[in-house]
Amino acid sequence: MDAPDDTATERADAASNRARLLDAAARLIAERGAEHVTMQSVAEAAGVGKGTLFRRFGDRAGLLLALLGEAEAEFQEAYTEGPPPLGPGAPAGERLEAFGCALIERVAAGADLGAALGRQVLHERRQASDTGRAFHRHVSTLLKEAGVDGDQDMLAHALLAYANFETTDYLHVGCGVPVPRLQSTWVHLVRLVTQIGGP
Amino acid sequence: MDAPDDTATERADAASNRARLLDAAARLIAERGAEHVTMQSVAEAAGVGKGTLFRRFGDRAGLLLALLGEAEAEFQEAYTEGPPPLGPGAPAGERLEAFGCALIERVAAGADLGAALGRQVLHERRQASDTGRAFHRHVSTLLKEAGVDGDQDMLAHALLAYANFETTDYLHVGCGVPVPRLQSTWVHLVRLVTQIGGP
């Protein structure tokens, strides 16, 4: 391995190492479920020592949070800058439909990681709350853009209460409701709420 | 005190003692907040020994759950058998409006007890879940009665996700949203959902 001779190269190496560790962790979680993924198994899969993993992420919860943070950053980019209808360019109502469907899909797909985090990183409320605030800003902005009458801020909370992790996880994992059924109720709700000049 | 000489009298005494203990606990909780209510203080307020309280309710969580159970039984009676518009006799849409408003009022009023229970009786999911199922049955039945098109079961989940303890507590206690504002969004949602032959 070439010795890096400047800070930029060092930084790029660190970033690519970090990405490699997170990739390994994500792969193992998909295969085994987050509950069964240990720091040891991630270190082995990534071909590094366990010490490297602990130095980088602090502990297992830190690794899981880093993974969740990556997923959230990607999703945020998709709904703020990505292609329509999730990103800008489509009418507000269609963007709202796409946003909720993507959110439900994502929660259902990541239920395992999310649930593991919920059980294990109970006090990391701040992060969930930052994400929650970004979601709320997005939905209430689109409701206003769609010309919805009434208390758009509260309506955004109401819509998001349906699409949030607790509700979706309870309905999908707990009650076996398939993702498409959850999504079509979201679409139904958005259409009810966005019909201009409603009751 | 007369010695009870038959089982019925003993039972009636036990029930009235239980009610007296629960009344004392409810009064103290209203005065001080659930967090600051100890078994000792409830025993003193009710004029019994602490041992009596522990024999009756097992532990502090048992006492709190008994209180919550009482409150829930009362509320269930009100929405299934009480006067309209909460109880039978009013059109389904109006009963739905009244139900959510009562639920939000109740969650906000009992936030302290509910939050204490949430923090302290984390594994008592079953009880919350029984109540949750009863609420869902009520809302989905009224949606059907109101002639709502679509997936009434999921729409009931969506409406209740907004009026449940987590959402209401977050918005009311966490964000300072006043109860009337929470209630008028419920009414708005119900009117959107129940307009027959929607979008």
Tab-separated table of C-alpha atoms in Angstrom:
chain	number	residue	atom	x	y	z
A	1	MET	CA	0.000	0.000	0.000
A	2	ASP	CA	1.405	3.379	-1.001
A	3	ALA	CA	2.081	5.683	1.901
A	4	PRO	CA	-0.198	8.701	1.512
A	5	ASP	CA	1.920	11.801	1.317
A	6	ASP	CA	-0.610	14.543	1.725
A	7	THR	CA	-3.637	15.352	3.868
A	8	ALA	CA	-6.129	15.152	1.013
A	9	THR	CA	-5.075	11.591	0.216
A	10	GLU	CA	-5.262	10.671	3.890
A	11	ARG	CA	-8.776	12.088	4.101
A	12	ALA	CA	-9.859	10.268	0.961
A	13	ASP	CA	-8.464	7.025	2.372
A	14	ALA	CA	-10.279	7.548	5.662
A	15	ALA	CA	-13.551	8.220	3.845
A	16	SER	CA	-13.184	5.165	1.666
A	17	ASN	CA	-12.291	3.012	4.669
A	18	ARG	CA	-15.336	4.321	6.506
A	19	ALA	CA	-17.545	3.568	3.495
A	20	ARG	CA	-16.086	0.060	3.275
A	21	LEU	CA	-16.838	-0.616	6.959
A	22	LEU	CA	-20.393	0.690	6.619
A	23	ASP	CA	-20.919	-1.368	3.463
A	24	ALA	CA	-19.800	-4.494	5.268
A	25	ALA	CA	-22.107	-3.727	8.186
A	26	ALA	CA	-25.061	-3.013	5.876
A	27	ARG	CA	-24.473	-6.281	4.009
A	28	LEU	CA	-24.349	-8.319	7.215
A	29	ILE	CA	-27.467	-6.635	8.575
A	30	ALA	CA	-29.352	-7.433	5.372
A	31	GLU	CA	-28.195	-11.062	5.607
A	32	ARG	CA	-28.653	-11.749	9.311
A	33	GLY	CA	-30.735	-8.977	10.836
A	34	ALA	CA	-29.210	-6.199	12.913
A	35	GLU	CA	-29.701	-8.101	16.150
A	36	HIS	CA	-27.268	-10.788	15.078
A	37	VAL	CA	-24.536	-8.498	13.811
A	38	THR	CA	-21.626	-8.052	16.205
A	39	MET	CA	-18.653	-5.701	15.939
A	40	GLN	CA	-16.478	-8.819	15.546
A	41	SER	CA	-18.464	-10.042	12.534
A	42	VAL	CA	-18.356	-6.625	10.847
A	43	ALA	CA	-14.604	-6.378	11.416
A	44	GLU	CA	-14.100	-9.844	9.879
A	45	ALA	CA	-16.305	-9.088	6.889
A	46	ALA	CA	-14.446	-5.828	6.233
A	47	GLY	CA	-11.027	-7.431	6.764
A	48	VAL	CA	-9.976	-5.105	9.593
A	49	GLY	CA	-9.256	-5.543	13.276
A	50	LYS	CA	-12.055	-5.036	15.775
A	51	GLY	CA	-10.041	-2.157	17.302
A	52	THR	CA	-10.284	-0.196	14.039
A	53	LEU	CA	-14.057	-0.502	14.123
A	54	PHE	CA	-14.295	0.688	17.729
A	55	ARG	CA	-11.884	3.580	17.072
A	56	ARG	CA	-13.993	4.680	14.133
A	57	PHE	CA	-17.517	4.338	15.574
A	58	GLY	CA	-17.108	4.288	19.358
A	59	ASP	CA	-19.389	1.298	19.876
A	60	ARG	CA	-22.006	-0.866	18.210
A	61	ALA	CA	-24.730	1.776	18.645
A	62	GLY	CA	-22.373	4.325	17.047
A	63	LEU	CA	-21.955	2.046	14.028
A	64	LEU	CA	-25.722	1.549	13.704
A	65	LEU	CA	-26.329	5.296	14.000
A	66	ALA	CA	-23.705	5.995	11.334
A	67	LEU	CA	-25.535	3.584	9.024
A	68	LEU	CA	-28.865	5.226	9.734
A	69	GLY	CA	-27.307	8.642	9.145
A	70	GLU	CA	-26.001	7.529	5.726
A	71	ALA	CA	-29.394	6.181	4.746
A	72	GLU	CA	-31.060	9.389	5.877
A	73	ALA	CA	-28.636	11.642	4.017
A	74	GLU	CA	-29.236	9.669	0.823
A	75	PHE	CA	-32.995	9.858	1.254
A	76	GLN	CA	-32.890	13.575	2.019
A	77	GLU	CA	-30.885	14.180	-1.159
A	78	ALA	CA	-33.427	12.182	-3.142
A	79	TYR	CA	-36.426	14.192	-1.963
A	80	THR	CA	-34.750	17.609	-2.050
A	81	GLU	CA	-32.587	17.344	-5.178
A	82	GLY	CA	-33.317	14.051	-6.904
A	83	PRO	CA	-35.455	13.402	-9.994
A	84	PRO	CA	-39.255	13.985	-9.865
A	85	PRO	CA	-41.793	13.018	-8.653
A	86	LEU	CA	-39.862	12.618	-5.375
A	87	GLY	CA	-37.567	15.552	-6.143
A	88	PRO	CA	-38.466	18.997	-7.515
A	89	GLY	CA	-40.221	19.323	-10.878
A	90	ALA	CA	-43.487	17.497	-10.252
A	91	PRO	CA	-46.685	19.127	-8.857
A	92	ALA	CA	-46.708	19.359	-5.045
A	93	GLY	CA	-49.481	16.763	-4.679
A	94	GLU	CA	-47.534	14.185	-6.702
A	95	ARG	CA	-44.369	14.929	-4.738
A	96	LEU	CA	-46.301	14.350	-1.517
A	97	GLU	CA	-47.604	11.016	-2.773
A	98	ALA	CA	-44.098	9.971	-3.825
A	99	PHE	CA	-42.571	11.130	-0.544
A	100	GLY	CA	-44.883	9.076	1.660
A	101	CYS	CA	-44.595	6.001	-0.543
A	102	ALA	CA	-40.797	6.242	-0.442
A	103	LEU	CA	-40.857	6.803	3.307
A	104	ILE	CA	-43.062	3.758	3.911
A	105	GLU	CA	-40.957	1.624	1.562
A	106	ARG	CA	-37.825	2.762	3.353
A	107	VAL	CA	-39.174	2.181	6.853
A	108	ALA	CA	-40.383	-1.284	5.877
A	109	ALA	CA	-37.075	-2.154	4.225
A	110	GLY	CA	-35.037	-0.794	7.091
A	111	ALA	CA	-37.378	-1.996	9.807
A	112	ASP	CA	-34.732	-4.294	11.107
A	113	LEU	CA	-32.089	-1.608	11.487
A	114	GLY	CA	-34.603	0.900	12.766
A	115	ALA	CA	-36.019	-1.509	15.310
A	116	ALA	CA	-32.558	-2.496	16.483
A	117	LEU	CA	-31.715	1.159	16.910
A	118	GLY	CA	-34.981	1.843	18.683
A	119	ARG	CA	-34.279	-0.929	21.147
A	120	GLN	CA	-30.596	-0.212	21.588
A	121	VAL	CA	-30.100	3.512	21.166
A	122	LEU	CA	-33.121	4.637	23.117
A	123	HIS	CA	-31.634	7.948	24.136
A	124	GLU	CA	-30.488	9.010	20.706
A	125	ARG	CA	-33.674	10.947	20.320
A	126	ARG	CA	-31.973	14.007	18.902
A	127	GLN	CA	-31.080	12.355	15.625
A	128	ALA	CA	-34.559	10.935	15.060
A	129	SER	CA	-35.926	14.305	15.945
A	130	ASP	CA	-33.705	16.172	13.435
A	131	THR	CA	-34.907	13.824	10.736
A	132	GLY	CA	-38.470	14.190	11.950
A	133	ARG	CA	-38.220	17.976	11.704
A	134	ALA	CA	-36.814	17.798	8.163
A	135	PHE	CA	-39.686	15.491	7.122
A	136	HIS	CA	-42.225	17.834	8.668
A	137	ARG	CA	-40.749	20.878	6.940
A	138	HIS	CA	-40.871	19.050	3.613
A	139	VAL	CA	-44.485	17.867	3.958
A	140	SER	CA	-45.848	21.174	5.281
A	141	THR	CA	-44.067	23.085	2.508
A	142	LEU	CA	-45.606	20.820	-0.128
A	143	LEU	CA	-49.067	21.161	1.464
A	144	LYS	CA	-48.716	24.937	1.219
A	145	GLU	CA	-47.478	24.679	-2.374
A	146	ALA	CA	-50.472	22.488	-3.178
A	147	GLY	CA	-52.738	25.292	-1.949
A	148	VAL	CA	-54.214	23.292	0.939
A	149	ASP	CA	-56.548	25.286	3.178
A	150	GLY	CA	-56.343	25.099	6.942
A	151	ASP	CA	-53.626	24.294	9.418
A	152	GLN	CA	-50.945	22.879	7.115
A	153	ASP	CA	-48.454	22.439	9.935
A	154	MET	CA	-50.795	20.209	11.911
A	155	LEU	CA	-51.970	18.364	8.795
A	156	ALA	CA	-48.312	17.596	8.057
A	157	HIS	CA	-47.919	16.167	11.559
A	158	ALA	CA	-51.072	14.106	11.054
A	159	LEU	CA	-49.875	12.676	7.730
A	160	LEU	CA	-46.437	11.917	9.135
A	161	ALA	CA	-47.921	10.244	12.223
A	162	TYR	CA	-49.257	7.648	9.787
A	163	ALA	CA	-46.003	7.208	7.841
A	164	ASN	CA	-43.607	7.284	10.800
A	165	PHE	CA	-41.537	4.356	11.964
A	166	GLU	CA	-43.719	3.359	14.919
A	167	THR	CA	-46.955	3.184	12.935
A	168	THR	CA	-45.484	1.584	9.818
A	169	ASP	CA	-43.460	-0.929	11.794
A	170	TYR	CA	-46.492	-1.852	13.917
A	171	LEU	CA	-48.726	-2.297	10.880
A	172	HIS	CA	-46.193	-3.947	8.554
A	173	VAL	CA	-44.154	-6.102	10.908
A	174	GLY	CA	-46.634	-6.416	13.780
A	175	CYS	CA	-49.884	-6.899	11.822
A	176	GLY	CA	-48.528	-8.139	8.481
A	177	VAL	CA	-50.006	-5.323	6.370
A	178	PRO	CA	-48.180	-5.360	3.000
A	179	VAL	CA	-46.268	-2.243	1.920
A	180	PRO	CA	-48.498	-1.516	-1.150
A	181	ARG	CA	-51.587	-1.400	1.080
A	182	LEU	CA	-49.856	1.028	3.451
A	183	GLN	CA	-48.801	3.139	0.483
A	184	SER	CA	-52.207	3.308	-1.139
A	185	THR	CA	-53.708	4.587	2.106
A	186	TRP	CA	-51.022	7.296	2.133
A	187	VAL	CA	-51.949	8.255	-1.438
A	188	HIS	CA	-55.647	8.246	-0.519
A	189	LEU	CA	-54.965	10.541	2.472
A	190	VAL	CA	-52.850	12.938	0.404
A	191	ARG	CA	-55.585	13.179	-2.236
A	192	LEU	CA	-58.210	13.843	0.439
A	193	VAL	CA	-56.070	16.524	2.065
A	194	THR	CA	-54.884	18.244	-1.113
A	195	GLN	CA	-58.193	18.651	-2.872
A	196	ILE	CA	-58.227	22.413	-3.069
A	197	GLY	CA	-61.086	24.183	-1.342
A	198	GLY	CA	-62.037	21.111	0.716
A	199	PRO	CA	-64.640	21.224	3.478
B	1	MET	CA	-66.117	-1.445	61.986
B	2	ASP	CA	-68.739	-4.199	61.710
B	3	ALA	CA	-67.321	-7.615	60.988
B	4	PRO	CA	-68.555	-8.658	57.536
B	5	ASP	CA	-70.480	-11.887	57.908
B	6	ASP	CA	-70.964	-12.883	54.298
B	7	THR	CA	-68.910	-12.983	51.113
B	8	ALA	CA	-70.935	-10.340	49.288
B	9	THR	CA	-70.263	-7.802	52.030
B	10	GLU	CA	-66.571	-8.690	52.004
B	11	ARG	CA	-66.432	-8.176	48.262
B	12	ALA	CA	-68.230	-4.847	48.477
B	13	ASP	CA	-65.814	-3.718	51.192
B	14	ALA	CA	-62.830	-4.778	49.104
B	15	ALA	CA	-64.169	-2.895	46.077
B	16	SER	CA	-64.809	0.255	48.067
B	17	ASN	CA	-61.361	0.053	49.670
B	18	ARG	CA	-59.807	-0.368	46.260
B	19	ALA	CA	-61.753	2.623	44.932
B	20	ARG	CA	-60.627	4.685	47.924
B	21	LEU	CA	-56.965	3.811	47.329
B	22	LEU	CA	-57.240	4.632	43.630
B	23	ASP	CA	-59.004	7.913	44.408
B	24	ALA	CA	-56.212	8.889	46.782
B	25	ALA	CA	-53.593	8.015	44.155
B	26	ALA	CA	-55.424	9.932	41.409
B	27	ARG	CA	-55.723	12.993	43.655
B	28	LEU	CA	-52.017	12.937	44.513
B	29	ILE	CA	-51.038	12.476	40.864
B	30	ALA	CA	-53.177	15.446	39.862
B	31	GLU	CA	-51.551	17.538	42.604
B	32	ARG	CA	-47.906	16.516	42.274
B	33	GLY	CA	-47.440	14.673	38.998
B	34	ALA	CA	-47.122	10.880	38.796
B	35	GLU	CA	-43.352	11.006	39.062
B	36	HIS	CA	-43.510	12.431	42.570
B	37	VAL	CA	-46.121	10.051	43.918
B	38	THR	CA	-44.718	7.243	46.064
B	39	MET	CA	-46.499	4.236	47.541
B	40	GLN	CA	-45.834	5.766	50.958
B	41	SER	CA	-47.586	9.030	50.069
B	42	VAL	CA	-50.611	7.202	48.626
B	43	ALA	CA	-50.869	5.021	51.740
B	44	GLU	CA	-50.749	8.117	53.974
B	45	ALA	CA	-53.337	9.975	51.899
B	46	ALA	CA	-55.677	6.973	51.990
B	47	GLY	CA	-55.071	6.357	55.695
B	48	VAL	CA	-53.827	2.783	55.278
B	49	GLY	CA	-50.521	1.040	55.846
B	50	LYS	CA	-48.069	0.766	52.973
B	51	GLY	CA	-48.351	-3.022	53.209
B	52	THR	CA	-52.052	-2.853	52.311
B	53	LEU	CA	-51.194	-0.922	49.161
B	54	PHE	CA	-48.522	-3.413	48.094
B	55	ARG	CA	-50.787	-6.385	48.836
B	56	ARG	CA	-53.497	-4.847	46.696
B	57	PHE	CA	-51.489	-3.665	43.669
B	58	GLY	CA	-48.229	-5.591	43.774
B	59	ASP	CA	-46.049	-2.550	43.175
B	60	ARG	CA	-46.102	1.066	42.079
B	61	ALA	CA	-46.437	0.120	38.397
B	62	GLY	CA	-49.382	-2.111	39.337
B	63	LEU	CA	-51.073	0.834	41.021
B	64	LEU	CA	-50.490	3.093	38.008
B	65	LEU	CA	-51.817	0.424	35.640
B	66	ALA	CA	-54.921	-0.038	37.792
B	67	LEU	CA	-55.526	3.714	37.558
B	68	LEU	CA	-55.076	3.688	33.798
B	69	GLY	CA	-57.411	0.690	33.538
B	70	GLU	CA	-60.129	2.551	35.477
B	71	ALA	CA	-59.765	5.605	33.273
B	72	GLU	CA	-59.961	3.455	30.167
B	73	ALA	CA	-63.034	1.547	31.330
B	74	GLU	CA	-64.797	4.843	32.004
B	75	PHE	CA	-63.852	6.218	28.600
B	76	GLN	CA	-64.923	3.044	26.822
B	77	GLU	CA	-68.306	3.197	28.540
B	78	ALA	CA	-68.678	6.821	27.443
B	79	TYR	CA	-68.036	6.138	23.756
B	80	THR	CA	-69.962	2.863	23.563
B	81	GLU	CA	-72.964	3.568	25.832
B	82	GLY	CA	-72.832	7.211	26.938
B	83	PRO	CA	-74.841	10.157	25.612
B	84	PRO	CA	-74.321	11.369	22.004
B	85	PRO	CA	-72.401	12.664	20.168
B	86	LEU	CA	-69.690	10.509	21.795
B	87	GLY	CA	-72.094	7.650	22.433
B	88	PRO	CA	-74.731	6.143	20.098
B	89	GLY	CA	-77.489	8.315	18.664
B	90	ALA	CA	-75.532	10.878	16.643
B	91	PRO	CA	-74.511	10.435	12.958
B	92	ALA	CA	-71.277	8.439	12.544
B	93	GLY	CA	-69.296	11.490	11.347
B	94	GLU	CA	-70.223	13.478	14.437
B	95	ARG	CA	-69.401	10.543	16.691
B	96	LEU	CA	-65.998	10.306	15.033
B	97	GLU	CA	-65.351	14.001	15.611
B	98	ALA	CA	-66.398	13.680	19.246
B	99	PHE	CA	-64.332	10.541	19.767
B	100	GLY	CA	-61.066	12.078	18.570
B	101	CYS	CA	-61.649	15.298	20.487
B	102	ALA	CA	-62.337	13.326	23.672
B	103	LEU	CA	-59.303	11.132	23.046
B	104	ILE	CA	-57.017	14.131	22.546
B	105	GLU	CA	-58.454	15.887	25.593
B	106	ARG	CA	-57.960	12.751	27.628
B	107	VAL	CA	-54.407	12.112	26.456
B	108	ALA	CA	-53.471	15.726	27.155
B	109	ALA	CA	-55.115	15.661	30.592
B	110	GLY	CA	-53.581	12.328	31.486
B	111	ALA	CA	-50.221	12.995	29.857
B	112	ASP	CA	-48.514	12.838	33.173
B	113	LEU	CA	-49.875	9.436	34.155
B	114	GLY	CA	-49.451	8.104	30.635
B	115	ALA	CA	-45.881	9.302	30.379
B	116	ALA	CA	-45.022	7.888	33.794
B	117	LEU	CA	-46.469	4.566	32.706
B	118	GLY	CA	-44.663	4.680	29.395
B	119	ARG	CA	-41.370	5.216	31.145
B	120	GLN	CA	-41.970	2.794	33.973
B	121	VAL	CA	-44.127	0.003	32.636
B	122	LEU	CA	-42.389	-0.421	29.327
B	123	HIS	CA	-43.305	-4.076	28.919
B	124	GLU	CA	-46.960	-3.691	29.659
B	125	ARG	CA	-47.624	-3.485	25.957
B	126	ARG	CA	-50.557	-5.844	26.058
B	127	GLN	CA	-52.800	-3.485	27.931
B	128	ALA	CA	-52.029	-0.528	25.680
B	129	SER	CA	-52.554	-2.814	22.753
B	130	ASP	CA	-55.986	-4.039	23.976
B	131	THR	CA	-57.048	-0.428	24.283
B	132	GLY	CA	-55.539	0.336	20.900
B	133	ARG	CA	-57.518	-2.473	19.309
B	134	ALA	CA	-60.758	-1.282	20.901
B	135	PHE	CA	-60.130	2.257	19.590
B	136	HIS	CA	-59.411	0.911	16.118
B	137	ARG	CA	-62.567	-1.195	16.078
B	138	HIS	CA	-64.612	1.838	17.102
B	139	VAL	CA	-63.128	4.198	14.494
B	140	SER	CA	-63.253	1.726	11.604
B	141	THR	CA	-66.865	0.813	12.444
B	142	LEU	CA	-67.861	4.476	12.408
B	143	LEU	CA	-66.017	5.038	9.100
B	144	LYS	CA	-68.019	2.169	7.596
B	145	GLU	CA	-71.248	3.532	9.080
B	146	ALA	CA	-70.409	6.929	7.589
B	147	GLY	CA	-70.230	5.256	4.172
B	148	VAL	CA	-66.531	6.049	3.622
B	149	ASP	CA	-65.086	4.561	0.450
B	150	GLY	CA	-61.767	2.768	0.420
B	151	ASP	CA	-59.731	0.943	3.002
B	152	GLN	CA	-61.558	1.894	6.202
B	153	ASP	CA	-59.327	-0.287	8.361
B	154	MET	CA	-56.177	1.512	7.252
B	155	LEU	CA	-57.844	4.923	7.352
B	156	ALA	CA	-58.785	4.178	10.968
B	157	HIS	CA	-55.136	3.386	11.721
B	158	ALA	CA	-54.085	6.611	10.019
B	159	LEU	CA	-56.544	8.734	12.010
B	160	LEU	CA	-55.573	7.064	15.266
B	161	ALA	CA	-51.862	7.500	14.531
B	162	TYR	CA	-52.558	11.226	14.806
B	163	ALA	CA	-54.631	11.000	18.016
B	164	ASN	CA	-52.492	8.428	19.837
B	165	PHE	CA	-50.502	9.092	22.967
B	166	GLU	CA	-47.093	9.436	21.305
B	167	THR	CA	-48.189	11.995	18.718
B	168	THR	CA	-50.438	14.007	21.006
B	169	ASP	CA	-47.912	14.019	23.825
B	170	TYR	CA	-45.123	15.085	21.457
B	171	LEU	CA	-47.193	17.901	19.956
B	172	HIS	CA	-48.903	19.092	23.144
B	173	VAL	CA	-46.216	18.646	25.782
B	174	GLY	CA	-43.141	18.642	23.556
B	175	CYS	CA	-44.072	21.408	21.090
B	176	GLY	CA	-46.655	23.318	23.137
B	177	VAL	CA	-49.528	22.905	20.651
B	178	PRO	CA	-52.756	23.725	22.529
B	179	VAL	CA	-55.453	21.047	22.780
B	180	PRO	CA	-58.083	23.000	20.738
B	181	ARG	CA	-55.655	23.233	17.807
B	182	LEU	CA	-54.981	19.489	17.966
B	183	GLN	CA	-58.723	18.852	18.106
B	184	SER	CA	-59.625	21.067	15.166
B	185	THR	CA	-57.106	19.235	12.991
B	186	TRP	CA	-58.790	15.976	14.019
B	187	VAL	CA	-62.175	17.409	13.027
B	188	HIS	CA	-60.716	18.653	9.723
B	189	LEU	CA	-59.284	15.193	8.983
B	190	VAL	CA	-62.532	13.429	9.848
B	191	ARG	CA	-64.470	15.766	7.554
B	192	LEU	CA	-61.992	15.183	4.736
B	193	VAL	CA	-62.153	11.409	5.181
B	194	THR	CA	-65.918	11.111	5.624
B	195	GLN	CA	-67.059	13.156	2.674
B	196	ILE	CA	-68.882	10.446	0.822
B	197	GLY	CA	-67.626	9.601	-2.649
B	198	GLY	CA	-64.269	11.328	-2.044
B	199	PRO	CA	-61.602	11.776	-4.716
